[in-house]
PDB file of C-alpha atoms in Angstrom:
ATOM      1  CA  MET J   1     -73.470 -65.069-157.041  1.00 72.00           C
ATOM      2  CA  SER J   2     -71.854 -67.921-155.130  1.00 91.00           C
ATOM      3  CA  ARG J   3     -71.961 -71.469-156.466  1.00 97.00           C
ATOM      4  CA  VAL J   4     -71.623 -74.553-154.326  1.00 98.00           C
ATOM      5  CA  LEU J   5     -71.075 -78.172-155.324  1.00 98.00           C
ATOM      6  CA  ILE J   6     -72.662 -80.867-153.206  1.00 99.00           C
ATOM      7  CA  VAL J   7     -70.670 -84.094-153.453  1.00 98.00           C
ATOM      8  CA  GLU J   8     -72.881 -86.868-152.199  1.00 98.00           C
ATOM      9  CA  ALA J   9     -71.806 -90.458-151.445  1.00 98.00           C
ATOM     10  CA  ARG J  10     -74.722 -92.778-152.243  1.00 97.00           C
ATOM     11  CA  PHE J  11     -73.632 -95.927-150.364  1.00 96.00           C
ATOM     12  CA  TYR J  12     -76.665 -95.611-148.033  1.00 97.00           C
ATOM     13  CA  PRO J  13     -79.249 -93.928-150.308  1.00 96.00           C
ATOM     14  CA  HIS J  14     -81.925 -93.272-147.669  1.00 97.00           C
ATOM     15  CA  ILE J  15     -79.389 -91.576-145.399  1.00 97.00           C
ATOM     16  CA  SER J  16     -77.883 -89.646-148.317  1.00 97.00           C
ATOM     17  CA  ASP J  17     -81.346 -88.439-149.330  1.00 97.00           C
ATOM     18  CA  ALA J  18     -81.967 -87.009-145.866  1.00 97.00           C
ATOM     19  CA  LEU J  19     -78.529 -85.354-145.728  1.00 98.00           C
ATOM     20  CA  LEU J  20     -79.107 -83.858-149.165  1.00 98.00           C
ATOM     21  CA  GLU J  21     -82.530 -82.535-148.174  1.00 97.00           C
ATOM     22  CA  GLY J  22     -81.039 -80.674-145.204  1.00 97.00           C
ATOM     23  CA  ALA J  23     -78.173 -79.235-147.244  1.00 98.00           C
ATOM     24  CA  VAL J  24     -80.433 -78.078-150.073  1.00 98.00           C
ATOM     25  CA  LYS J  25     -82.842 -76.430-147.647  1.00 97.00           C
ATOM     26  CA  ALA J  26     -79.997 -74.456-146.029  1.00 97.00           C
ATOM     27  CA  LEU J  27     -78.589 -73.386-149.412  1.00 98.00           C
ATOM     28  CA  GLU J  28     -81.980 -72.317-150.740  1.00 97.00           C
ATOM     29  CA  GLU J  29     -82.680 -70.323-147.579  1.00 97.00           C
ATOM     30  CA  ALA J  30     -79.350 -68.544-148.132  1.00 97.00           C
ATOM     31  CA  GLY J  31     -80.118 -67.920-151.807  1.00 97.00           C
ATOM     32  CA  VAL J  32     -77.058 -69.819-153.007  1.00 98.00           C
ATOM     33  CA  LYS J  33     -76.950 -71.658-156.339  1.00 98.00           C
ATOM     34  CA  TYR J  34     -75.799 -75.255-156.180  1.00 98.00           C
ATOM     35  CA  GLU J  35     -75.166 -78.336-158.237  1.00 98.00           C
ATOM     36  CA  ARG J  36     -74.758 -81.857-157.036  1.00 98.00           C
ATOM     37  CA  ILE J  37     -72.815 -84.878-158.062  1.00 98.00           C
ATOM     38  CA  ALA J  38     -73.202 -88.397-156.728  1.00 98.00           C
ATOM     39  CA  VAL J  39     -70.273 -90.712-156.027  1.00 98.00           C
ATOM     40  CA  PRO J  40     -70.324 -94.335-154.877  1.00 97.00           C
ATOM     41  CA  GLY J  41     -68.816 -93.825-151.423  1.00 97.00           C
ATOM     42  CA  ALA J  42     -67.088 -91.451-149.027  1.00 98.00           C
ATOM     43  CA  LEU J  43     -63.574 -92.225-150.281  1.00 97.00           C
ATOM     44  CA  GLU J  44     -64.400 -90.713-153.668  1.00 98.00           C
ATOM     45  CA  ILE J  45     -65.511 -87.349-152.259  1.00 98.00           C
ATOM     46  CA  PRO J  46     -62.096 -85.646-151.815  1.00 98.00           C
ATOM     47  CA  GLY J  47     -61.005 -86.530-155.343  1.00 98.00           C
ATOM     48  CA  VAL J  48     -64.131 -85.042-156.900  1.00 98.00           C
ATOM     49  CA  ILE J  49     -63.757 -81.874-154.827  1.00 98.00           C
ATOM     50  CA  LYS J  50     -60.149 -81.539-156.012  1.00 98.00           C
ATOM     51  CA  LEU J  51     -61.178 -81.976-159.657  1.00 98.00           C
ATOM     52  CA  ALA J  52     -63.891 -79.306-159.317  1.00 98.00           C
ATOM     53  CA  ALA J  53     -61.905 -76.889-157.136  1.00 97.00           C
ATOM     54  CA  ASN J  54     -61.593 -74.149-159.769  1.00 96.00           C
ATOM     55  CA  HIS J  55     -65.273 -74.145-160.717  1.00 97.00           C
ATOM     56  CA  TYR J  56     -67.102 -73.527-157.418  1.00 98.00           C
ATOM     57  CA  ASP J  57     -66.919 -71.194-154.443  1.00 98.00           C
ATOM     58  CA  GLY J  58     -67.613 -73.906-151.888  1.00 98.00           C
ATOM     59  CA  PHE J  59     -68.257 -77.603-151.406  1.00 98.00           C
ATOM     60  CA  ILE J  60     -70.470 -79.761-149.242  1.00 98.00           C
ATOM     61  CA  ALA J  61     -69.400 -83.354-148.609  1.00 98.00           C
ATOM     62  CA  LEU J  62     -72.273 -85.665-147.702  1.00 98.00           C
ATOM     63  CA  GLY J  63     -72.183 -89.347-146.879  1.00 98.00           C
ATOM     64  CA  CYS J  64     -72.319 -91.953-144.187  1.00 98.00           C
ATOM     65  CA  VAL J  65     -69.849 -94.530-142.917  1.00 97.00           C
ATOM     66  CA  ILE J  66     -71.344 -97.160-140.597  1.00 97.00           C
ATOM     67  CA  ARG J  67     -69.077 -99.383-138.534  1.00 96.00           C
ATOM     68  CA  GLY J  68     -68.986-102.966-139.723  1.00 90.00           C
ATOM     69  CA  GLU J  69     -67.117-106.038-138.596  1.00 89.00           C
ATOM     70  CA  THR J  70     -63.821-105.177-140.278  1.00 89.00           C
ATOM     71  CA  TYR J  71     -61.116-102.524-140.215  1.00 89.00           C
ATOM     72  CA  HIS J  72     -62.578-101.018-143.397  1.00 92.00           C
ATOM     73  CA  PHE J  73     -64.682 -98.586-141.319  1.00 94.00           C
ATOM     74  CA  GLU J  74     -61.569 -96.931-139.906  1.00 95.00           C
ATOM     75  CA  ILE J  75     -59.962 -96.644-143.322  1.00 96.00           C
ATOM     76  CA  VAL J  76     -62.995 -95.042-144.963  1.00 96.00           C
ATOM     77  CA  ALA J  77     -63.820 -92.771-142.016  1.00 96.00           C
ATOM     78  CA  ASN J  78     -60.252 -91.597-141.471  1.00 97.00           C
ATOM     79  CA  GLU J  79     -59.153 -91.245-145.082  1.00 97.00           C
ATOM     80  CA  SER J  80     -62.240 -89.421-146.315  1.00 97.00           C
ATOM     81  CA  SER J  81     -61.950 -86.983-143.411  1.00 97.00           C
ATOM     82  CA  ARG J  82     -58.202 -86.559-143.922  1.00 98.00           C
ATOM     83  CA  GLY J  83     -58.691 -85.958-147.637  1.00 97.00           C
ATOM     84  CA  ILE J  84     -61.266 -83.254-147.001  1.00 97.00           C
ATOM     85  CA  MET J  85     -59.142 -81.593-144.326  1.00 97.00           C
ATOM     86  CA  ASP J  86     -56.081 -81.663-146.587  1.00 96.00           C
ATOM     87  CA  LEU J  87     -58.047 -79.932-149.353  1.00 95.00           C
ATOM     88  CA  THR J  88     -59.458 -77.373-146.962  1.00 96.00           C
ATOM     89  CA  VAL J  89     -56.049 -76.401-145.601  1.00 96.00           C
ATOM     90  CA  ARG J  90     -53.742 -76.925-148.580  1.00 96.00           C
ATOM     91  CA  GLU J  91     -56.058 -75.618-151.298  1.00 95.00           C
ATOM     92  CA  SER J  92     -57.895 -73.033-149.147  1.00 96.00           C
ATOM     93  CA  LEU J  93     -61.269 -74.500-150.092  1.00 97.00           C
ATOM     94  CA  ALA J  94     -64.531 -73.863-148.272  1.00 98.00           C
ATOM     95  CA  VAL J  95     -65.738 -77.382-147.479  1.00 98.00           C
ATOM     96  CA  GLY J  96     -68.571 -78.295-145.148  1.00 98.00           C
ATOM     97  CA  ASN J  97     -67.975 -81.867-144.019  1.00 98.00           C
ATOM     98  CA  GLY J  98     -71.248 -83.743-143.635  1.00 98.00           C
ATOM     99  CA  ILE J  99     -69.867 -87.269-143.731  1.00 98.00           C
ATOM    100  CA  LEU J 100     -71.347 -89.140-140.795  1.00 98.00           C
ATOM    101  CA  THR J 101     -69.224 -91.746-139.034  1.00 97.00           C
ATOM    102  CA  VAL J 102     -71.511 -93.791-136.826  1.00 97.00           C
ATOM    103  CA  GLU J 103     -71.822 -97.120-135.068  1.00 96.00           C
ATOM    104  CA  ASP J 104     -75.160 -98.081-136.612  1.00 97.00           C
ATOM    105  CA  GLU J 105     -78.019 -96.929-138.816  1.00 96.00           C
ATOM    106  CA  GLU J 106     -80.034 -95.681-135.848  1.00 96.00           C
ATOM    107  CA  GLN J 107     -77.300 -93.180-134.952  1.00 96.00           C
ATOM    108  CA  ALA J 108     -77.180 -91.998-138.557  1.00 96.00           C
ATOM    109  CA  LEU J 109     -80.929 -91.437-138.731  1.00 96.00           C
ATOM    110  CA  VAL J 110     -80.891 -89.376-135.530  1.00 95.00           C
ATOM    111  CA  ARG J 111     -78.189 -87.150-137.009  1.00 96.00           C
ATOM    112  CA  VAL J 112     -79.837 -86.612-140.392  1.00 96.00           C
ATOM    113  CA  HIS J 113     -83.238 -85.695-138.980  1.00 92.00           C
ATOM    114  CA  GLY J 114     -82.090 -83.141-136.405  1.00 85.00           C
ATOM    115  CA  ALA J 115     -83.101 -79.508-136.130  1.00 81.00           C
ATOM    116  CA  GLY J 116     -82.147 -77.164-138.957  1.00 76.00           C
ATOM    117  CA  GLY J 117     -81.864 -79.945-141.514  1.00 78.00           C
ATOM    118  CA  GLY J 118     -79.689 -82.154-139.377  1.00 95.00           C
ATOM    119  CA  LYS J 119     -76.082 -82.718-140.322  1.00 97.00           C
ATOM    120  CA  GLY J 120     -76.737 -81.970-143.996  1.00 97.00           C
ATOM    121  CA  GLY J 121     -77.923 -78.500-143.048  1.00 97.00           C
ATOM    122  CA  ASP J 122     -75.010 -78.100-140.652  1.00 97.00           C
ATOM    123  CA  ALA J 123     -72.519 -78.960-143.406  1.00 98.00           C
ATOM    124  CA  ALA J 124     -74.119 -76.452-145.762  1.00 98.00           C
ATOM    125  CA  ARG J 125     -74.019 -73.697-143.172  1.00 98.00           C
ATOM    126  CA  ALA J 126     -70.370 -74.511-142.394  1.00 98.00           C
ATOM    127  CA  CYS J 127     -69.506 -74.215-146.088  1.00 98.00           C
ATOM    128  CA  LEU J 128     -71.328 -70.894-146.364  1.00 98.00           C
ATOM    129  CA  ALA J 129     -69.567 -69.544-143.277  1.00 98.00           C
ATOM    130  CA  LEU J 130     -66.180 -70.344-144.852  1.00 96.00           C
ATOM    131  CA  MET J 131     -66.879 -68.731-148.228  1.00 96.00           C
TER     132      MET J 131
END
């Protein structure tokens, strides 16, 4: 049976909770076992996936990066995405990327509460399709 690790950035807990709910629903509907680990922010996600690469069949990255007043948004958004893409290609890992990069909280909430579990569900289904 397949095992998936959900790596969840908790910087915005209420958004993370909604992303997690969508991902879990999609995994349970597919009958896939999963575990989850929480990390402080999106930049930590690729490193945790790399450390766990030999123990799971797939990974779901969940988090949210909201634009602020500094350049930090670009760094976190770009580097977390690049890290996940590098792992996907270089390590041949099945990773569903559910890290939101949005202008404000309102945009994030629209994306997490969409049909099919929102972006959390989408990331889970992407992971499953790659496994």
